[in-house]
Amino acid sequence: MSASTSNSIIIVGAGVFGLSTALELKRRGYSDVTVLDRYNPPAVDGSSVDISRIIRIDYADPVYCQMAYEAYQGWKTEYKDQYYESGFALLSETPNNDWISKSAATVRANGGTVEDLEDGVMLKKSYPNIQSNLGGMSGYLNRRGGWADAAGSIQKLAARCSVAGISIISGPRGSVVSLVREGSRVVGVNLANGSSLRASQVILSTGAWTNRLLDVAHAASSSGQPVGFIQLTQDEARSLDNTPVMINMSTGVFVFPPTPGSNILKVARHGYGYANEVTVQDGGASRTISSPKFDSSNSETGYLPEDADEDLRKGLRQFFPEFADRPWLNRRLCWYTDTPKGDFIIDHHPTLQGLFVATGGAGHGFKFLPVLGKYIADCFENKAPEELRQKWRLQPAPRGASSAYSMKGDGSRAGPPLRKLTTMEKAKL
Ligand SMILES: *[C@@H]1O[C@H](CO)[C@@H](O)[C@H](O)[C@H]1NC(C)=O
Ligand SMILES: *[C@@H]1O[C@H](CO)[C@@H](O)[C@H](O)[C@H]1NC(C)=O
C-alpha cells in the first residue's frame, strides 16, 4: 500500500538521496515532509560534499548508463552552473581492461560516442596541458562528462527544498539516535535532544551511517576512501587549463582539473577503502559494524592512514609530476556506503512497516542528483518498473548472517583490499 499525500514523512539524512527524495515527494503533493540531519546540508562529513564529484555516463551496467544519460540532461540545463564539461578519460595499465571495455560498449549501445585510446599519449593530442606522459596506458575518452561542484549542487538542491516548504532540521534537534518502534511498525525517530518525532513514514537516506539505526549489514557496509587536496597558484592552475577528469583503473586513483577561482587540485581513490569497526547498541542488543563517527565530524582532523596517504601521493606523482611534492591543503576519508554489486538499496523495509530505505550509493550516487528523487519516489509509491524494484530491493537478512565488511561493488574498483583501521588509527580519525 502506498502512503497518502497527507501522511507525515520524516526523511533522515540530507545528502543527495534524502534531499532529492524530499523535493520530489513535495512535487508529488506530499504536504508534510521534514528532513533531519546531524549537519546542515551540505553535511561536512557526508559523501555529497566538497569541491567536486565525477559526472559520467560511463557504466558497464546499462541501467545506470541510461539513468546517467538522463541525469546528464539535468546537469546541462538545471544544474549547468555547477557542472564543468571537461571530458572524462578512463585509463588502465593493462590492455583491454574488462570494465573499461564493457563501459565503452554500453555507452555506444546507448547512442554515445567514445574515443578509443590505444595508448594514453593519444589523449595529449586533445589535451596538451596534461602533465603525465600516460605512455603504455590504454582506455578511452568520453567528451560528454566531467565534474560538478558537489557542495554547490547540494546547496542549490537544499535551497529548492526550503522554497518548496520542506523543513530541514539539523544539530541535536535533527540528529536521529534510534527509530521508534511499535511492534513491527516504525512510528518515528528518537533525537539527540531527548525528544522524539512521530511520522507515518520514515525514510532512511542515512548513507554510511545507516547500519547504526537499522541492521542492514548483510546488504551494505561503510568504507572510508582517501581524498586529498592541493592548493595551486592562479598560474599553476592555468597551466592545467583544459584537462579532463582522469581515472587510473589500475590503481583506482582519479584526479580533477583545478577548480576555477579557488585553484584547488583534488586526488582521490575509488577503491575498497577502510573499515571503521564500531559497536552500537540496538534495542538491548549490540552489533558490530563499520561506520563513520556519529557524535562528531569525520572531516575535522584531516587524518588519513599512512598507506592511503602514500598511495594518493603516488597517484599525484603519476598524474601531476610537477606538483607531486606539494603539501596537502586538506585530506579526509570520504565514507562510501558499499553494497555487494554496487546497486543502490531503495525499498520498503521487508518486515518493518512505515519504514523505507534509500541508501547504498556505493560511491557512484552523486551524479544522479537531478533525477535520483524521481526514481526513489517511484519506488516509494510502488510505481517503479519491476526490474528496478528487484535491482534495488532490500533483501531480508539471511539467518545467522555474519557481516562481511568487504562489498566489492560493480567491478570498477581497484587498489588494495579493504582493511580494518587499527585501534591507533581509529583514535586519530
Ligand atoms: C527536539 O527537536 C525537535 C525538532 O526536531 C523539537 O520539536 C523538540 O521540541 C526538541 N526538544 C527539546 C527538548 O528541545
Ligand atoms: C596507473 O597505475 C599503474 C599501476 O600502478 C602505474 O604503473 C601507472 O604509472 C599509473 N598511471 C597514471 C597516469 O597514474
Short mmCIF file of C-alpha atoms and ligand atoms in Angstrom, two decimals:
data_model
loop_
_atom_site.label_atom_id
_atom_site.label_comp_id
_atom_site.label_asym_id
_atom_site.label_seq_id
_atom_site.Cartn_x
_atom_site.Cartn_y
_atom_site.Cartn_z
CA MET A 1 0.00 0.00 0.00
CA SER A 2 1.41 3.40 -0.80
CA ALA A 3 1.34 6.33 1.58
CA SER A 4 -1.30 9.04 1.33
CA THR A 5 -0.08 12.53 0.45
CA SER A 6 -1.41 13.90 3.74
CA ASN A 7 0.77 11.49 5.74
CA SER A 8 3.69 12.94 7.65
CA ILE A 9 7.05 11.86 6.29
CA ILE A 10 10.40 12.12 8.03
CA ILE A 11 13.46 11.76 5.85
CA VAL A 12 16.61 11.04 7.83
CA GLY A 13 19.70 12.29 6.01
CA ALA A 14 20.17 15.45 3.92
CA GLY A 15 22.57 14.10 1.31
CA VAL A 16 21.78 13.59 -2.33
CA PHE A 17 19.41 10.66 -1.59
CA GLY A 18 17.44 12.47 1.11
CA LEU A 19 17.14 15.92 -0.42
CA SER A 20 16.28 14.71 -3.92
CA THR A 21 13.59 12.48 -2.41
CA ALA A 22 12.18 15.28 -0.28
CA LEU A 23 11.88 17.64 -3.23
CA GLU A 24 10.27 15.03 -5.47
CA LEU A 25 7.75 13.93 -2.83
CA LYS A 26 6.81 17.55 -2.27
CA ARG A 27 6.31 17.98 -6.02
CA ARG A 28 4.05 14.93 -5.99
CA GLY A 29 1.80 16.54 -3.44
CA TYR A 30 3.06 15.18 -0.12
CA SER A 31 2.38 18.11 2.17
CA ASP A 32 4.24 17.18 5.34
CA VAL A 33 7.89 16.42 4.61
CA THR A 34 10.68 17.00 7.14
CA VAL A 35 14.37 16.30 6.59
CA LEU A 36 16.66 15.65 9.56
CA ASP A 37 20.45 15.56 9.63
CA ARG A 38 23.32 16.00 12.07
CA TYR A 39 24.62 18.91 9.99
CA ASN A 40 23.17 21.48 7.65
CA PRO A 41 23.47 20.47 4.01
CA PRO A 42 25.99 20.13 2.53
CA ALA A 43 26.86 17.99 5.58
CA VAL A 44 30.58 18.49 6.20
CA ASP A 45 31.41 14.81 6.52
CA GLY A 46 28.85 13.34 4.16
CA SER A 47 29.67 11.95 0.76
CA SER A 48 27.72 14.66 -1.09
CA VAL A 49 30.16 17.39 -0.17
CA ASP A 50 33.39 19.25 -1.08
CA ILE A 51 34.57 20.71 -4.35
CA SER A 52 33.92 18.02 -6.92
CA ARG A 53 32.30 14.76 -7.99
CA ILE A 54 32.75 12.98 -11.30
CA ILE A 55 29.81 13.33 -13.66
CA ARG A 56 29.90 10.48 -16.16
CA ILE A 57 27.59 8.41 -18.27
CA ASP A 58 30.21 5.68 -18.43
CA TYR A 59 28.91 2.48 -16.93
CA ALA A 60 29.31 -1.20 -17.67
CA ASP A 61 25.74 -1.68 -16.40
CA PRO A 62 23.15 -0.48 -18.96
CA VAL A 63 20.63 0.53 -16.27
CA TYR A 64 22.94 3.07 -14.64
CA CYS A 65 24.26 4.19 -18.03
CA GLN A 66 20.75 5.09 -19.12
CA MET A 67 19.96 6.81 -15.80
CA ALA A 68 23.23 8.73 -16.06
CA TYR A 69 22.23 9.94 -19.53
CA GLU A 70 19.02 11.25 -18.09
CA ALA A 71 20.87 12.91 -15.20
CA TYR A 72 23.34 14.37 -17.70
CA GLN A 73 20.50 16.32 -19.32
CA GLY A 74 19.84 17.85 -15.88
CA TRP A 75 23.49 18.80 -15.45
CA LYS A 76 23.44 20.50 -18.86
CA THR A 77 20.33 22.53 -18.02
CA GLU A 78 19.02 22.92 -14.45
CA TYR A 79 22.44 22.44 -12.87
CA LYS A 80 24.61 23.95 -15.60
CA ASP A 81 26.14 26.49 -13.21
CA GLN A 82 27.53 23.64 -11.11
CA TYR A 83 28.68 21.44 -13.99
CA TYR A 84 32.03 21.55 -15.83
CA GLU A 85 32.27 19.53 -19.00
CA SER A 86 35.97 18.75 -19.00
CA GLY A 87 35.67 15.29 -20.54
CA PHE A 88 36.37 12.04 -18.72
CA ALA A 89 39.22 9.65 -19.53
CA LEU A 90 39.43 6.07 -18.24
CA LEU A 91 42.90 4.56 -18.40
CA SER A 92 44.42 1.27 -17.44
CA GLU A 93 47.90 -0.17 -17.34
CA THR A 94 46.63 -3.50 -18.68
CA PRO A 95 45.22 -3.53 -22.22
CA ASN A 96 41.54 -4.44 -22.63
CA ASN A 97 40.59 -3.73 -19.03
CA ASP A 98 37.32 -5.59 -18.62
CA TRP A 99 35.26 -2.81 -17.02
CA ILE A 100 36.54 -0.19 -19.48
CA SER A 101 35.65 -2.39 -22.48
CA LYS A 102 32.18 -3.11 -21.12
CA SER A 103 31.58 0.55 -20.37
CA ALA A 104 32.65 1.63 -23.87
CA ALA A 105 30.26 -0.93 -25.36
CA THR A 106 27.38 0.16 -23.11
CA VAL A 107 27.87 3.85 -23.89
CA ARG A 108 27.94 3.08 -27.62
CA ALA A 109 24.86 0.90 -27.36
CA ASN A 110 23.10 3.90 -25.79
CA GLY A 111 23.99 6.10 -28.75
CA GLY A 112 27.02 7.75 -27.13
CA THR A 113 30.47 8.29 -28.55
CA VAL A 114 33.77 7.33 -27.00
CA GLU A 115 37.27 7.75 -28.43
CA ASP A 116 39.49 4.71 -28.00
CA LEU A 117 42.96 5.37 -26.67
CA GLU A 118 45.24 2.57 -27.78
CA ASP A 119 47.94 4.46 -25.99
CA GLY A 120 47.44 7.08 -23.29
CA VAL A 121 49.72 9.52 -25.11
CA MET A 122 46.93 9.92 -27.68
CA LEU A 123 44.98 11.81 -25.03
CA LYS A 124 47.56 14.59 -25.13
CA LYS A 125 46.51 15.45 -28.67
CA SER A 126 43.18 16.64 -27.32
CA TYR A 127 44.58 17.90 -24.02
CA PRO A 128 48.16 19.17 -24.50
CA ASN A 129 48.29 20.53 -20.93
CA ILE A 130 48.23 17.06 -19.35
CA GLN A 131 51.47 16.75 -17.35
CA SER A 132 51.68 13.00 -17.15
CA ASN A 133 53.14 11.07 -20.04
CA LEU A 134 50.46 8.33 -19.97
CA GLY A 135 52.58 6.12 -22.25
CA GLY A 136 51.74 2.42 -22.12
CA MET A 137 48.26 3.01 -20.74
CA SER A 138 45.08 2.42 -22.69
CA GLY A 139 41.39 3.09 -22.39
CA TYR A 140 39.05 5.69 -23.79
CA LEU A 141 37.90 9.29 -23.63
CA ASN A 142 34.30 10.42 -23.34
CA ARG A 143 33.93 14.12 -24.06
CA ARG A 144 30.47 14.02 -22.54
CA GLY A 145 31.31 14.11 -18.89
CA GLY A 146 33.39 15.96 -16.37
CA TRP A 147 32.69 17.09 -12.85
CA ALA A 148 30.27 19.02 -10.69
CA ASP A 149 30.73 21.31 -7.70
CA ALA A 150 29.32 18.92 -5.11
CA ALA A 151 28.76 21.35 -2.23
CA GLY A 152 27.30 23.96 -4.60
CA SER A 153 24.87 21.47 -6.14
CA ILE A 154 23.67 20.30 -2.74
CA GLN A 155 23.27 23.90 -1.59
CA LYS A 156 21.11 24.58 -4.60
CA LEU A 157 19.04 21.44 -4.02
CA ALA A 158 18.62 22.29 -0.32
CA ALA A 159 17.55 25.83 -1.20
CA ARG A 160 14.93 24.40 -3.54
CA CYS A 161 13.67 22.16 -0.76
CA SER A 162 13.34 25.16 1.57
CA VAL A 163 11.48 27.19 -1.03
CA ALA A 164 9.15 24.23 -1.60
CA GLY A 165 8.24 24.32 2.10
CA ILE A 166 10.29 21.39 3.36
CA SER A 167 11.73 21.78 6.88
CA ILE A 168 15.36 20.82 7.15
CA ILE A 169 16.37 20.43 10.80
CA SER A 170 19.99 19.97 11.90
CA GLY A 171 22.02 19.83 15.09
CA PRO A 172 20.80 17.93 18.18
CA ARG A 173 17.21 18.55 17.03
CA GLY A 174 17.95 16.81 13.75
CA SER A 175 20.31 14.05 14.90
CA VAL A 176 18.47 10.73 14.94
CA VAL A 177 19.79 8.31 17.54
CA SER A 178 17.27 5.50 17.01
CA LEU A 179 13.97 4.54 15.45
CA VAL A 180 10.77 4.48 17.48
CA ARG A 181 9.15 1.08 17.00
CA GLU A 182 5.74 -0.19 17.99
CA GLY A 183 5.64 -3.90 17.30
CA SER A 184 6.61 -4.38 13.68
CA ARG A 185 5.94 -0.74 12.83
CA VAL A 186 8.29 2.23 12.80
CA VAL A 187 6.37 5.26 14.04
CA GLY A 188 9.05 7.89 14.40
CA VAL A 189 12.57 8.73 15.45
CA ASN A 190 14.37 9.50 18.70
CA LEU A 191 16.52 12.60 18.60
CA ALA A 192 19.76 13.57 20.27
CA ASN A 193 17.95 16.43 22.03
CA GLY A 194 15.99 13.89 24.06
CA SER A 195 12.67 14.28 22.22
CA SER A 196 11.12 12.07 19.62
CA LEU A 197 9.25 12.93 16.45
CA ARG A 198 6.43 10.79 15.13
CA ALA A 199 5.61 10.24 11.47
CA SER A 200 3.52 7.92 9.31
CA GLN A 201 6.55 7.10 7.20
CA VAL A 202 10.25 7.24 8.00
CA ILE A 203 12.67 7.24 5.08
CA LEU A 204 16.28 6.41 5.87
CA SER A 205 18.71 8.08 3.50
CA THR A 206 21.46 7.85 6.03
CA GLY A 207 24.28 6.69 3.75
CA ALA A 208 27.31 5.38 5.62
CA TRP A 209 25.51 5.81 8.98
CA THR A 210 22.59 3.50 8.07
CA ASN A 211 23.80 0.46 9.99
CA ARG A 212 23.75 2.48 13.21
CA LEU A 213 19.96 2.83 13.00
CA LEU A 214 18.97 -0.35 11.21
CA ASP A 215 20.69 -3.69 10.79
CA VAL A 216 21.37 -3.91 7.07
CA ALA A 217 24.89 -5.26 7.48
CA HIS A 218 24.14 -8.10 5.06
CA ALA A 219 23.29 -5.56 2.36
CA ALA A 220 25.51 -2.53 2.96
CA SER A 221 28.73 -1.59 4.73
CA SER A 222 30.68 1.66 5.06
CA SER A 223 34.18 2.17 3.78
CA GLY A 224 36.39 5.24 4.07
CA GLN A 225 38.06 6.27 0.81
CA PRO A 226 41.02 8.66 0.80
CA VAL A 227 40.79 12.14 -0.70
CA GLY A 228 43.49 14.84 -0.82
CA PHE A 229 43.50 18.49 -1.86
CA ILE A 230 46.35 20.70 -3.01
CA GLN A 231 46.43 24.48 -3.36
CA LEU A 232 47.79 25.82 -6.64
CA THR A 233 48.52 29.40 -7.63
CA GLN A 234 46.47 31.00 -10.37
CA ASP A 235 49.29 30.48 -12.88
CA GLU A 236 49.79 26.86 -11.92
CA ALA A 237 46.09 26.23 -12.26
CA ARG A 238 46.13 27.89 -15.66
CA SER A 239 48.90 25.52 -16.75
CA LEU A 240 46.33 22.73 -16.33
CA ASP A 241 43.58 24.51 -18.28
CA ASN A 242 41.51 22.21 -20.48
CA THR A 243 42.49 18.94 -18.88
CA PRO A 244 39.95 16.17 -18.30
CA VAL A 245 38.92 14.19 -15.25
CA MET A 246 41.11 11.09 -15.37
CA ILE A 247 40.96 7.76 -13.60
CA ASN A 248 43.67 5.15 -13.43
CA MET A 249 41.66 1.94 -13.37
CA SER A 250 44.80 0.02 -12.36
CA THR A 251 45.01 1.82 -9.02
CA GLY A 252 41.55 3.39 -8.61
CA VAL A 253 43.17 6.82 -8.26
CA PHE A 254 41.37 9.65 -10.03
CA VAL A 255 42.03 13.36 -10.45
CA PHE A 256 40.13 16.52 -11.35
CA PRO A 257 41.24 19.67 -13.12
CA PRO A 258 41.84 22.58 -10.70
CA THR A 259 38.69 24.37 -9.52
CA PRO A 260 38.17 27.72 -11.27
CA GLY A 261 38.66 30.64 -8.88
CA SER A 262 39.98 28.67 -5.91
CA ASN A 263 42.62 26.70 -7.87
CA ILE A 264 42.38 23.54 -5.81
CA LEU A 265 43.56 20.23 -7.18
CA LYS A 266 41.87 17.08 -5.92
CA VAL A 267 43.03 13.48 -5.98
CA ALA A 268 41.06 10.53 -4.60
CA ARG A 269 40.76 6.76 -4.82
CA HIS A 270 37.76 4.68 -5.89
CA GLY A 271 38.95 1.57 -4.10
CA TYR A 272 37.98 -0.91 -1.41
CA GLY A 273 38.71 1.51 1.38
CA TYR A 274 38.99 1.20 5.16
CA ALA A 275 36.52 -0.20 7.66
CA ASN A 276 35.99 1.62 10.96
CA GLU A 277 34.72 -1.09 13.28
CA VAL A 278 32.38 0.17 15.99
CA THR A 279 29.90 -1.47 18.34
CA VAL A 280 26.43 0.02 18.50
CA GLN A 281 23.55 -0.64 20.91
CA ASP A 282 20.29 -1.57 19.28
CA GLY A 283 17.29 -2.30 21.48
CA GLY A 284 19.28 -4.01 24.23
CA ALA A 285 21.48 -6.00 21.83
CA SER A 286 24.79 -4.84 20.49
CA ARG A 287 26.05 -5.11 16.95
CA THR A 288 29.48 -4.61 15.43
CA ILE A 289 29.51 -2.70 12.17
CA SER A 290 31.73 -0.48 10.05
CA SER A 291 30.62 3.14 10.28
CA PRO A 292 31.94 6.66 10.46
CA LYS A 293 31.60 8.53 13.77
CA PHE A 294 28.19 9.87 14.72
CA ASP A 295 28.90 12.28 17.58
CA SER A 296 31.42 14.47 15.83
CA SER A 297 32.52 15.41 12.35
CA ASN A 298 34.51 12.86 10.37
CA SER A 299 36.27 15.54 8.34
CA GLU A 300 37.60 17.62 11.24
CA THR A 301 41.00 16.03 11.82
CA GLY A 302 42.08 15.65 8.21
CA TYR A 303 43.52 12.25 9.10
CA LEU A 304 44.42 9.61 6.53
CA PRO A 305 46.03 6.24 7.24
CA GLU A 306 49.69 6.33 6.22
CA ASP A 307 49.33 3.79 3.40
CA ALA A 308 46.41 5.75 1.95
CA ASP A 309 48.41 8.96 2.07
CA GLU A 310 51.33 7.28 0.30
CA ASP A 311 49.10 5.87 -2.42
CA LEU A 312 47.46 9.24 -3.07
CA ARG A 313 50.90 10.82 -3.23
CA LYS A 314 51.97 8.19 -5.74
CA GLY A 315 48.86 8.91 -7.81
CA LEU A 316 49.59 12.62 -7.66
CA ARG A 317 53.14 11.97 -8.88
CA GLN A 318 51.82 9.87 -11.76
CA PHE A 319 49.18 12.37 -12.89
CA PHE A 320 50.74 15.72 -11.92
CA PRO A 321 54.50 15.16 -11.60
CA GLU A 322 55.15 18.92 -11.36
CA PHE A 323 53.03 19.23 -8.21
CA ALA A 324 53.92 15.90 -6.63
CA ASP A 325 55.68 17.30 -3.57
CA ARG A 326 53.18 19.96 -2.59
CA PRO A 327 51.88 19.70 0.97
CA TRP A 328 48.24 18.73 1.35
CA LEU A 329 45.87 21.60 1.85
CA ASN A 330 43.43 19.16 3.34
CA ARG A 331 42.79 15.40 3.45
CA ARG A 332 39.93 13.21 4.59
CA LEU A 333 38.26 9.85 4.34
CA CYS A 334 35.09 10.04 2.27
CA TRP A 335 32.58 7.48 3.55
CA TYR A 336 31.05 5.26 0.88
CA THR A 337 28.03 3.03 1.52
CA ASP A 338 29.10 -0.11 -0.28
CA THR A 339 26.81 -2.85 -1.48
CA PRO A 340 27.75 -6.29 -2.84
CA LYS A 341 27.30 -5.39 -6.52
CA GLY A 342 27.27 -1.60 -6.30
CA ASP A 343 23.47 -1.46 -6.58
CA PHE A 344 21.54 1.11 -4.57
CA ILE A 345 19.08 -0.01 -1.91
CA ILE A 346 15.73 1.72 -2.49
CA ASP A 347 12.86 -0.22 -0.99
CA HIS A 348 10.20 -0.54 1.66
CA HIS A 349 11.62 -2.49 4.57
CA PRO A 350 10.64 -6.15 4.11
CA THR A 351 9.31 -6.60 7.65
CA LEU A 352 9.04 -3.21 9.36
CA GLN A 353 6.01 -1.20 8.27
CA GLY A 354 6.31 2.56 7.94
CA LEU A 355 9.98 2.32 7.03
CA PHE A 356 11.52 2.97 3.63
CA VAL A 357 15.24 2.81 2.87
CA ALA A 358 17.08 4.84 0.21
CA THR A 359 20.80 4.31 0.57
CA GLY A 360 23.72 2.27 -0.75
CA GLY A 361 25.23 4.91 -3.03
CA ALA A 362 28.29 2.66 -3.36
CA GLY A 363 30.46 5.57 -4.40
CA HIS A 364 28.53 6.42 -7.55
CA GLY A 365 25.24 8.03 -6.47
CA PHE A 366 26.01 11.73 -6.62
CA LYS A 367 25.91 12.14 -10.41
CA PHE A 368 22.22 11.18 -10.36
CA LEU A 369 21.29 14.26 -8.30
CA PRO A 370 18.99 15.76 -10.97
CA VAL A 371 16.92 12.55 -11.34
CA LEU A 372 17.51 10.38 -8.25
CA GLY A 373 14.47 11.67 -6.35
CA LYS A 374 12.19 10.63 -9.18
CA TYR A 375 13.47 7.05 -9.09
CA ILE A 376 13.24 6.90 -5.30
CA ALA A 377 9.72 8.37 -5.23
CA ASP A 378 8.65 5.83 -7.87
CA CYS A 379 9.87 3.01 -5.65
CA PHE A 380 8.24 4.64 -2.62
CA GLU A 381 4.91 4.80 -4.46
CA ASN A 382 5.37 1.27 -5.83
CA LYS A 383 5.38 2.60 -9.38
CA ALA A 384 8.90 1.72 -10.45
CA PRO A 385 9.41 -0.92 -13.14
CA GLU A 386 9.84 -4.43 -11.77
CA GLU A 387 13.44 -4.58 -12.99
CA LEU A 388 14.43 -1.61 -10.82
CA ARG A 389 12.45 -2.80 -7.82
CA GLN A 390 14.31 -6.10 -7.94
CA LYS A 391 17.67 -4.45 -8.52
CA TRP A 392 17.30 -2.10 -5.55
CA ARG A 393 15.48 -4.50 -3.25
CA LEU A 394 16.40 -4.67 0.41
CA GLN A 395 16.81 -8.40 0.84
CA PRO A 396 15.81 -9.78 4.22
CA ALA A 397 18.85 -10.72 6.31
CA PRO A 398 19.72 -14.38 5.87
CA ARG A 399 19.56 -16.32 9.12
CA GLY A 400 22.79 -16.28 11.08
CA ALA A 401 24.39 -13.86 8.65
CA SER A 402 27.75 -12.62 9.72
CA SER A 403 28.55 -9.17 8.48
CA ALA A 404 31.37 -9.04 5.99
CA TYR A 405 32.69 -5.52 5.62
CA SER A 406 34.06 -6.18 2.16
CA MET A 407 31.49 -5.38 -0.51
CA LYS A 408 33.24 -5.19 -3.82
CA GLY A 409 30.79 -3.13 -5.86
CA ASP A 410 30.34 -3.20 -9.61
CA GLY A 411 33.84 -4.18 -10.69
CA SER A 412 35.05 -0.61 -11.20
CA ARG A 413 37.27 -0.51 -8.10
CA ALA A 414 40.99 -1.06 -7.87
CA GLY A 415 43.78 -0.83 -5.33
CA PRO A 416 44.49 -2.74 -2.13
CA PRO A 417 41.74 -4.84 -0.50
CA LEU A 418 39.59 -3.38 2.27
CA ARG A 419 41.50 -3.05 5.52
CA LYS A 420 40.19 -2.56 9.05
CA LEU A 421 41.61 0.50 10.76
CA THR A 422 43.76 -0.32 13.77
CA THR A 423 42.97 0.97 17.25
CA MET A 424 45.74 3.53 16.90
CA GLU A 425 44.41 4.72 13.55
CA LYS A 426 40.85 4.89 14.85
CA ALA A 427 41.95 7.17 17.66
CA LYS A 428 43.17 9.66 15.07
CA LEU A 429 40.01 9.72 12.95
C1 LIG B 1 13.95 18.45 19.90
O1 LIG B 1 13.89 18.77 18.50
C2 LIG B 1 12.59 18.75 17.94
C3 LIG B 1 12.72 19.11 16.46
O2 LIG B 1 13.35 18.13 15.74
C4 LIG B 1 11.65 19.72 18.65
O3 LIG B 1 10.36 19.58 18.13
C5 LIG B 1 11.67 19.44 20.14
O4 LIG B 1 10.93 20.44 20.78
C6 LIG B 1 13.09 19.44 20.67
N1 LIG B 1 13.09 19.06 22.08
C7 LIG B 1 13.78 19.71 23.01
C8 LIG B 1 13.71 19.15 24.39
O5 LIG B 1 14.44 20.71 22.75
C1 LIG B 2 48.47 3.90 -13.23
O1 LIG B 2 48.77 2.82 -12.37
C2 LIG B 2 49.78 1.95 -12.83
C3 LIG B 2 49.86 0.78 -11.85
O2 LIG B 2 50.28 1.20 -10.59
C4 LIG B 2 51.06 2.73 -12.96
O3 LIG B 2 52.07 1.90 -13.49
C5 LIG B 2 50.86 3.93 -13.89
O4 LIG B 2 52.01 4.72 -13.91
C6 LIG B 2 49.69 4.77 -13.42
N1 LIG B 2 49.48 5.85 -14.39
C7 LIG B 2 48.95 7.02 -14.07
C8 LIG B 2 48.88 8.05 -15.14
O5 LIG B 2 48.52 7.26 -12.97
#
